[in-house]
mmCIF file of C-alpha atoms in Angstrom:
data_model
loop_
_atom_site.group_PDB
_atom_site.id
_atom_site.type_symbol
_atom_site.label_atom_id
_atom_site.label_comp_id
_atom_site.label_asym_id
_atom_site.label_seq_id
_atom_site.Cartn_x
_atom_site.Cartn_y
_atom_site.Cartn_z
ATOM 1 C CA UNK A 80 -2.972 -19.737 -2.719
ATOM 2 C CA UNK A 81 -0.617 -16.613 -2.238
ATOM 3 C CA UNK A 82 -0.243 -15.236 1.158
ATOM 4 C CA UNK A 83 1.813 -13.157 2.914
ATOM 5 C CA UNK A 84 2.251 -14.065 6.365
ATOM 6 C CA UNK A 85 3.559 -11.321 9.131
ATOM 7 C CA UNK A 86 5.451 -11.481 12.606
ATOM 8 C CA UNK A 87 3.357 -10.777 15.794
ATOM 9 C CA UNK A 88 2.737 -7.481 17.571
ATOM 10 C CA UNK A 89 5.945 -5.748 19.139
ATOM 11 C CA UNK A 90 6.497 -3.979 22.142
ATOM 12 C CA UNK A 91 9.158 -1.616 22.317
ATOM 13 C CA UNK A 92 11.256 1.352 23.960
ATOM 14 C CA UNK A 93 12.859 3.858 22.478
ATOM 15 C CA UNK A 94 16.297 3.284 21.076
ATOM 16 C CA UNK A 95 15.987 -0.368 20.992
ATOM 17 C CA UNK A 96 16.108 -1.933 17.145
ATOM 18 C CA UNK A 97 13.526 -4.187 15.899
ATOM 19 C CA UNK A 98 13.286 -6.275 12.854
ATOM 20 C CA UNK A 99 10.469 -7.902 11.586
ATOM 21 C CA UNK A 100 9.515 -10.307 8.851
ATOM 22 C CA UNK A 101 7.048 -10.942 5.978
ATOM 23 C CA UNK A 102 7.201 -14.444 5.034
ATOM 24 C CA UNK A 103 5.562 -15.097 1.183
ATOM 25 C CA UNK A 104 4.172 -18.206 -0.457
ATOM 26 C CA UNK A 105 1.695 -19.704 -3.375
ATOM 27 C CA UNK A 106 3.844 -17.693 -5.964
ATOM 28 C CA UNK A 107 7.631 -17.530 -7.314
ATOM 29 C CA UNK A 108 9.138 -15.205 -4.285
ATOM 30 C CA UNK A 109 11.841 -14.151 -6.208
ATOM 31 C CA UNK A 110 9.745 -12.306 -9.318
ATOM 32 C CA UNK A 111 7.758 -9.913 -7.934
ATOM 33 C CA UNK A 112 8.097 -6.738 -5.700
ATOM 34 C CA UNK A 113 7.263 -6.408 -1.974
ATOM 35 C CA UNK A 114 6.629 -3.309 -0.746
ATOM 36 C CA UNK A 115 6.362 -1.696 3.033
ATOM 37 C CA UNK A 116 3.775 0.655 4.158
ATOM 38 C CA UNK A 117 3.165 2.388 7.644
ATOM 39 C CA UNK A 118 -0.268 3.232 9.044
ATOM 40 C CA UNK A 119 0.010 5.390 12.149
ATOM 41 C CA UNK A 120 -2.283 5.062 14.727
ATOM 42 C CA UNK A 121 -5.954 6.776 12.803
ATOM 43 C CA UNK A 122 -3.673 8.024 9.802
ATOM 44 C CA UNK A 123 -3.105 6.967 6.221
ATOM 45 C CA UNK A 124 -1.217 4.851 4.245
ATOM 46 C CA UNK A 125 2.687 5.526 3.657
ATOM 47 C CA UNK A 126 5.321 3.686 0.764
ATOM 48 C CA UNK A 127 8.013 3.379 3.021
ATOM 49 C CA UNK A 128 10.333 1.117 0.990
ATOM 50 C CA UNK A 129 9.635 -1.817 -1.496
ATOM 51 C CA UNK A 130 12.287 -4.818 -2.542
ATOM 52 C CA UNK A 131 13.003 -7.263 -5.630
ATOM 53 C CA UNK A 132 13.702 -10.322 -3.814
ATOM 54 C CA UNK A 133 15.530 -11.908 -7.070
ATOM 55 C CA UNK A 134 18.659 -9.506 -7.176
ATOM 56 C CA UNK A 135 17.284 -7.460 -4.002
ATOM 57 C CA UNK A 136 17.234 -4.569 -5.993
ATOM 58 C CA UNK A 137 15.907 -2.340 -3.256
ATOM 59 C CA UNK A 138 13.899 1.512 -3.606
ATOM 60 C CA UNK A 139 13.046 3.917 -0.493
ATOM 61 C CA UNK A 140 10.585 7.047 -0.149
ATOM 62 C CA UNK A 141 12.555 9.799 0.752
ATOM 63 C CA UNK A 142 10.660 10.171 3.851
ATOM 64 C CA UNK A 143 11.838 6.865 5.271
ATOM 65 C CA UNK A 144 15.698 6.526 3.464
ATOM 66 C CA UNK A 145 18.020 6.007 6.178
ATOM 67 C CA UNK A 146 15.296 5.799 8.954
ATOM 68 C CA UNK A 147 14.607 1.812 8.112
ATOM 69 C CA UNK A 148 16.079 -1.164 6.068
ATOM 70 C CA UNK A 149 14.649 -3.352 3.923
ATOM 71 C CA UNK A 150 15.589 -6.691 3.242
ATOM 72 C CA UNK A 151 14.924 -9.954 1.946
ATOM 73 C CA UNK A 152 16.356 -14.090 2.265
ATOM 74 C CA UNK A 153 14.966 -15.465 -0.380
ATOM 75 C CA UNK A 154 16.135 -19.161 0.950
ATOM 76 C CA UNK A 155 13.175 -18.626 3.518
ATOM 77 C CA UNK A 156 10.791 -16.421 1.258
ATOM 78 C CA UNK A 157 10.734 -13.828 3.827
ATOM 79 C CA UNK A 158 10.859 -9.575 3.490
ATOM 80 C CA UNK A 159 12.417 -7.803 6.529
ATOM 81 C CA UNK A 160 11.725 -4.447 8.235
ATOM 82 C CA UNK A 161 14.173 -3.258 10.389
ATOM 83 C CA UNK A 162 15.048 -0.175 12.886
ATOM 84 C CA UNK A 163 18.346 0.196 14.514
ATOM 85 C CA UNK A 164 17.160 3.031 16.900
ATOM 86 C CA UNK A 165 13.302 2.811 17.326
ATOM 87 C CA UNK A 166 11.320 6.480 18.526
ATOM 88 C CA UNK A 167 7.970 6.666 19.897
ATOM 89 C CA UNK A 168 7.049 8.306 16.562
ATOM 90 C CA UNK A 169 7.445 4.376 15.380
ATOM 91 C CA UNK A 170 4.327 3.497 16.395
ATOM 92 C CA UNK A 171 1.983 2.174 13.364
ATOM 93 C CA UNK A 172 0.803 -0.759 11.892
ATOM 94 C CA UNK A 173 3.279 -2.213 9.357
ATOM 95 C CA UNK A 174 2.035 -4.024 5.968
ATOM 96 C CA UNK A 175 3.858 -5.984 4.139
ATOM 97 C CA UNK A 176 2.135 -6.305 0.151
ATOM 98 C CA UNK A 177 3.136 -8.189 -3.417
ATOM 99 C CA UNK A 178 2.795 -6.712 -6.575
ATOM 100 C CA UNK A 179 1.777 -9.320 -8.742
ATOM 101 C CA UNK A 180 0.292 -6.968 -10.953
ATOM 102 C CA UNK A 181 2.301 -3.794 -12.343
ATOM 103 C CA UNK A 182 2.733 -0.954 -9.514
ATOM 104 C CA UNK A 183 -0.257 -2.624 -7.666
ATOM 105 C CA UNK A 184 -0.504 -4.612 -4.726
ATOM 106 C CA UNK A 185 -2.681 -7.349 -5.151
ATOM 107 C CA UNK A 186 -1.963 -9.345 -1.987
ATOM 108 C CA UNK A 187 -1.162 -7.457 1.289
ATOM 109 C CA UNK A 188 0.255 -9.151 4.669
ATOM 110 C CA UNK A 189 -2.057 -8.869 8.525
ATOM 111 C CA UNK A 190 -0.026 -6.064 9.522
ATOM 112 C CA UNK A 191 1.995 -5.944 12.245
ATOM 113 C CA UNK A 192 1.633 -3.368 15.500
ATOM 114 C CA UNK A 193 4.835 -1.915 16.798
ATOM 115 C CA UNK A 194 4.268 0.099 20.346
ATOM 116 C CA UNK A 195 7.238 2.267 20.752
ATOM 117 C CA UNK A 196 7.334 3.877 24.638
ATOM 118 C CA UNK A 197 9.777 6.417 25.113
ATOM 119 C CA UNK B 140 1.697 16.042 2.840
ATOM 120 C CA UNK B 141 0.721 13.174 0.454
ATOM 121 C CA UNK B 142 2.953 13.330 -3.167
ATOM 122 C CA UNK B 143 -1.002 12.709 -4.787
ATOM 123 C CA UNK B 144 -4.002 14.416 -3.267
ATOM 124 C CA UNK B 145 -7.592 13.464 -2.741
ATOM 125 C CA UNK B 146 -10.055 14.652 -1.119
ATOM 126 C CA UNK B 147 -10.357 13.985 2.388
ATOM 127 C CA UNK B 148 -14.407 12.962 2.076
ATOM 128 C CA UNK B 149 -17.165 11.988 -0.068
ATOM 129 C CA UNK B 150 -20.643 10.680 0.015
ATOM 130 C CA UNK B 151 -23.665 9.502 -1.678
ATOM 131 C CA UNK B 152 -26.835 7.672 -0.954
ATOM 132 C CA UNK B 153 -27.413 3.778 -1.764
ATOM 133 C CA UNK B 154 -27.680 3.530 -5.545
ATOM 134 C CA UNK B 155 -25.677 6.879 -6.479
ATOM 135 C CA UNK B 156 -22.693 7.250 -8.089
ATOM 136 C CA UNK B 157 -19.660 9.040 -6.279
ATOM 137 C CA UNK B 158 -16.057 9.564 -8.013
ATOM 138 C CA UNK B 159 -13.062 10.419 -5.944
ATOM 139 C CA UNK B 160 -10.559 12.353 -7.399
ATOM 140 C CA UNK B 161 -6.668 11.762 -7.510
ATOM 141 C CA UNK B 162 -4.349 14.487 -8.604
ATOM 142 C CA UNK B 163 -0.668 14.329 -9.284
ATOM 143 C CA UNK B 164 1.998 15.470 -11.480
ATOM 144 C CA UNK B 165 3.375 14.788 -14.923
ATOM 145 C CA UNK B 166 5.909 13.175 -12.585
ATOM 146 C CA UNK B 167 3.431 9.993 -11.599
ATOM 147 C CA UNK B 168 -0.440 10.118 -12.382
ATOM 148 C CA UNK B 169 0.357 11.924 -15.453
ATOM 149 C CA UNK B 170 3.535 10.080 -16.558
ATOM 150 C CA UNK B 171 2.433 6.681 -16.080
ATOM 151 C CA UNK B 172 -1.125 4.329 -16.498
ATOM 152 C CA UNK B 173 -0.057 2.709 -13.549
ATOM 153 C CA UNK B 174 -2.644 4.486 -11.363
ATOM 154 C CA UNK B 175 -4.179 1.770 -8.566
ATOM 155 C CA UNK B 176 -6.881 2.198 -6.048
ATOM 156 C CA UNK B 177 -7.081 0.809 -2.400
ATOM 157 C CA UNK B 178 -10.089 0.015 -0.342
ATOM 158 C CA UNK B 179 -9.880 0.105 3.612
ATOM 159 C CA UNK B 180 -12.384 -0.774 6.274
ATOM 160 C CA UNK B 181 -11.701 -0.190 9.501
ATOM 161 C CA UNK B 182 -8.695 -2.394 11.263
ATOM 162 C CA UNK B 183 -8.440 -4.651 8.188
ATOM 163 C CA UNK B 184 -5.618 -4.350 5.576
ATOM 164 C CA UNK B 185 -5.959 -2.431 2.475
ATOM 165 C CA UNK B 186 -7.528 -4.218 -1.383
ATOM 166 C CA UNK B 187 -6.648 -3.479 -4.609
ATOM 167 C CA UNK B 188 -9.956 -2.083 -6.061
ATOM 168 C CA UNK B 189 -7.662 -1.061 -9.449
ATOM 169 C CA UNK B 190 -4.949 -0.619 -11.436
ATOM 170 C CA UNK B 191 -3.522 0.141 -14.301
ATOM 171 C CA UNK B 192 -6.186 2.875 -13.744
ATOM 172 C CA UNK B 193 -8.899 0.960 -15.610
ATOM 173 C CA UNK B 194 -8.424 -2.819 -14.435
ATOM 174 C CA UNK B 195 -9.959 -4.955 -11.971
ATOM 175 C CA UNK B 196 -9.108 -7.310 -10.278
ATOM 176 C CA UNK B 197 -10.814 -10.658 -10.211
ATOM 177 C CA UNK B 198 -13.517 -10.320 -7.952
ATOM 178 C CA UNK B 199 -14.051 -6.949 -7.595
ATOM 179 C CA UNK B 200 -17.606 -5.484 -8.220
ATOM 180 C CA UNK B 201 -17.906 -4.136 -11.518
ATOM 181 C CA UNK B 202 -19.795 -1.196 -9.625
ATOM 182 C CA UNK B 203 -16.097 0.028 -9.322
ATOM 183 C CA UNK B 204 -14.145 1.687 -12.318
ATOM 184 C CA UNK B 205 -11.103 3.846 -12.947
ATOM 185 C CA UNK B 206 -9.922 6.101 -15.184
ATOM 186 C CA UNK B 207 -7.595 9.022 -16.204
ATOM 187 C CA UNK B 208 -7.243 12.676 -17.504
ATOM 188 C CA UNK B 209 -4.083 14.512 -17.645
ATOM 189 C CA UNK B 210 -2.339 14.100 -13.910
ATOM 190 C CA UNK B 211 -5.484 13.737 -12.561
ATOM 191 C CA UNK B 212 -7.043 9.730 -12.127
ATOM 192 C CA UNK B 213 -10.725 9.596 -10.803
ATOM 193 C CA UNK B 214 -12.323 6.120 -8.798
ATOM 194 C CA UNK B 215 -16.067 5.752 -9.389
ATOM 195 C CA UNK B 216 -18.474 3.598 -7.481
ATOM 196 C CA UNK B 217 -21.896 3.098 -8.892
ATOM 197 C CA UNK B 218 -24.816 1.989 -7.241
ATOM 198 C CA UNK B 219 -23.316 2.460 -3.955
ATOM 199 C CA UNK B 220 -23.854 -0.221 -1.272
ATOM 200 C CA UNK B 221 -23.694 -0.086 2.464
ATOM 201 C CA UNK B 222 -20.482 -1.710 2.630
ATOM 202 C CA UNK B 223 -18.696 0.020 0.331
ATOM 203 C CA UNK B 224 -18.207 2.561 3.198
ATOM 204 C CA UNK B 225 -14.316 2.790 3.623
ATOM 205 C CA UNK B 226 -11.461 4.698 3.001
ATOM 206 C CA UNK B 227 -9.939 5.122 0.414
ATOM 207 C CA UNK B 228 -6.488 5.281 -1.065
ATOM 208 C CA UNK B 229 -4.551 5.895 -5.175
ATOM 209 C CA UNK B 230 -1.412 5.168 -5.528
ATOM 210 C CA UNK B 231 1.055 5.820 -8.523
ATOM 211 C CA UNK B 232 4.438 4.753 -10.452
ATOM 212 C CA UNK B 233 6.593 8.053 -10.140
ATOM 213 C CA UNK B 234 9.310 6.512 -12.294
ATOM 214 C CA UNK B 235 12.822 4.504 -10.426
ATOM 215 C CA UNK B 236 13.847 6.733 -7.652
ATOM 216 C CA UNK B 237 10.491 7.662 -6.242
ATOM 217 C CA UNK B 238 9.107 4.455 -7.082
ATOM 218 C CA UNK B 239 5.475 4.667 -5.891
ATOM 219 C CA UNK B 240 3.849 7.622 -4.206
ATOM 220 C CA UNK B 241 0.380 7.596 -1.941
ATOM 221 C CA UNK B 242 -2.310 10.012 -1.861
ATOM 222 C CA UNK B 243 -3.733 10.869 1.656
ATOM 223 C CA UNK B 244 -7.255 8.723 1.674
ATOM 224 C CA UNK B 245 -10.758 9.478 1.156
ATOM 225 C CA UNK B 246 -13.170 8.416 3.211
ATOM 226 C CA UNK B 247 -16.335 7.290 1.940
ATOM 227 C CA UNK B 248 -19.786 7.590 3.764
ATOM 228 C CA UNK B 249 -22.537 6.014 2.132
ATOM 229 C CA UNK B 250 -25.810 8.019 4.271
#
């Protein structure tokens, strides 16, 4: 069965850095694309950044190049999302998702709530 | 601003048929058949509805089907259902650089 399994909730403060994971299994980690996507608090969906775990070929939107990193070990089968200065403007629900198929993701992680208090 | 717009509602009655519009560019929608479509009830994650723009995936109702004219890819749901109330979402290739672009959600009220 292929899941994607998240880290817990975060609470922050502004200016701290945060990192957190996305940890894959039931498929070959290292073929297919995982992507990140934002959801602010009663907003839409955003592509933040997305990452081939087999050569870590990684992409960014413009909107979010340079603001976050993505990252991946494949030894552990797990996708990072890190901040090195967090803002309130942070604050969101963060999905991690697979694309087994082309350009689509079929599987999609719990999400994970970052709080950011400035 | 979303790189692929939709509108921001729609509606229909149990047993209608509703399409939701997706337009883009030559850049993405127009460029590519790599068109998907994302279901969201509230404070659960997103499902792939489509992609490709015509393809489903297994287990999705066959009430649900895509498709694609020019830069502009359209989701249909026939013989709406209660729970098919949700938002929302298309998404498209736009090529290495851009990678994938959003549109801004629908929301879909079934009265």
């Amino acid at each position: 069965e292929v899941q994607l399994v998240q880290s817990g909730a975060e609470v922050k403060k502004s200016g701290e850095s945060l990192k957190i994971s996305c940890k894959g299994s039931g498929y070959s980690f290292t073929s297919y694309w995982i992507g990140w996507v934002r959801q602010m608090p009663g907003k839409g969906l955003e592509w933040m950044g997305i990452i081939y775990p087999g050569d870590s070929d990684t992409r960014y939107s413009p909107s979010f190049q340079g603001q976050v990193t993505v990252s991946a070990d494949k030894s552990i089968r797990t996708a990072y999302l890190q901040w090195s200065s967090l803002k309130a403007s942070d604050t969101a629900i963060y999905y991690c998702a697979l694309a087994l198929v082309p350009f689509g993701f079929d599987y999609w992680g719990q999400g994970t709530l970052v709080s950011v208090s400035s | 601003q979303s790189a692929l717009t939709q509108p921001p509602s729609a509606s229909g009655s149990p047993g209608q048929s509703v399409t939701i519009s997706c337009t883009g560019t030559s850049s993405d929608v127009g460029g590519y058949n790599y068109v998907s479509w994302y279901q969201q009830h509230p404070g659960k994650a997103p499902k792939l509805m489509i992609y490709e723009v015509t393809k489903r995936p297994s287990g999705v109702p066959d009430r649900f089907s895509g498709s694609k004219s020019g830069n502009t890819a359209s989701l249909t749901v026939s013989g709406l259902q209660a729970e098919d109330e949700a938002d929302y979402y298309c998404t498209s290739y736009a090529g290495s650089n851009n990678f994938v672009v959003f549109g801004g959600g629908t929301k879909l009220t079934v009265l």
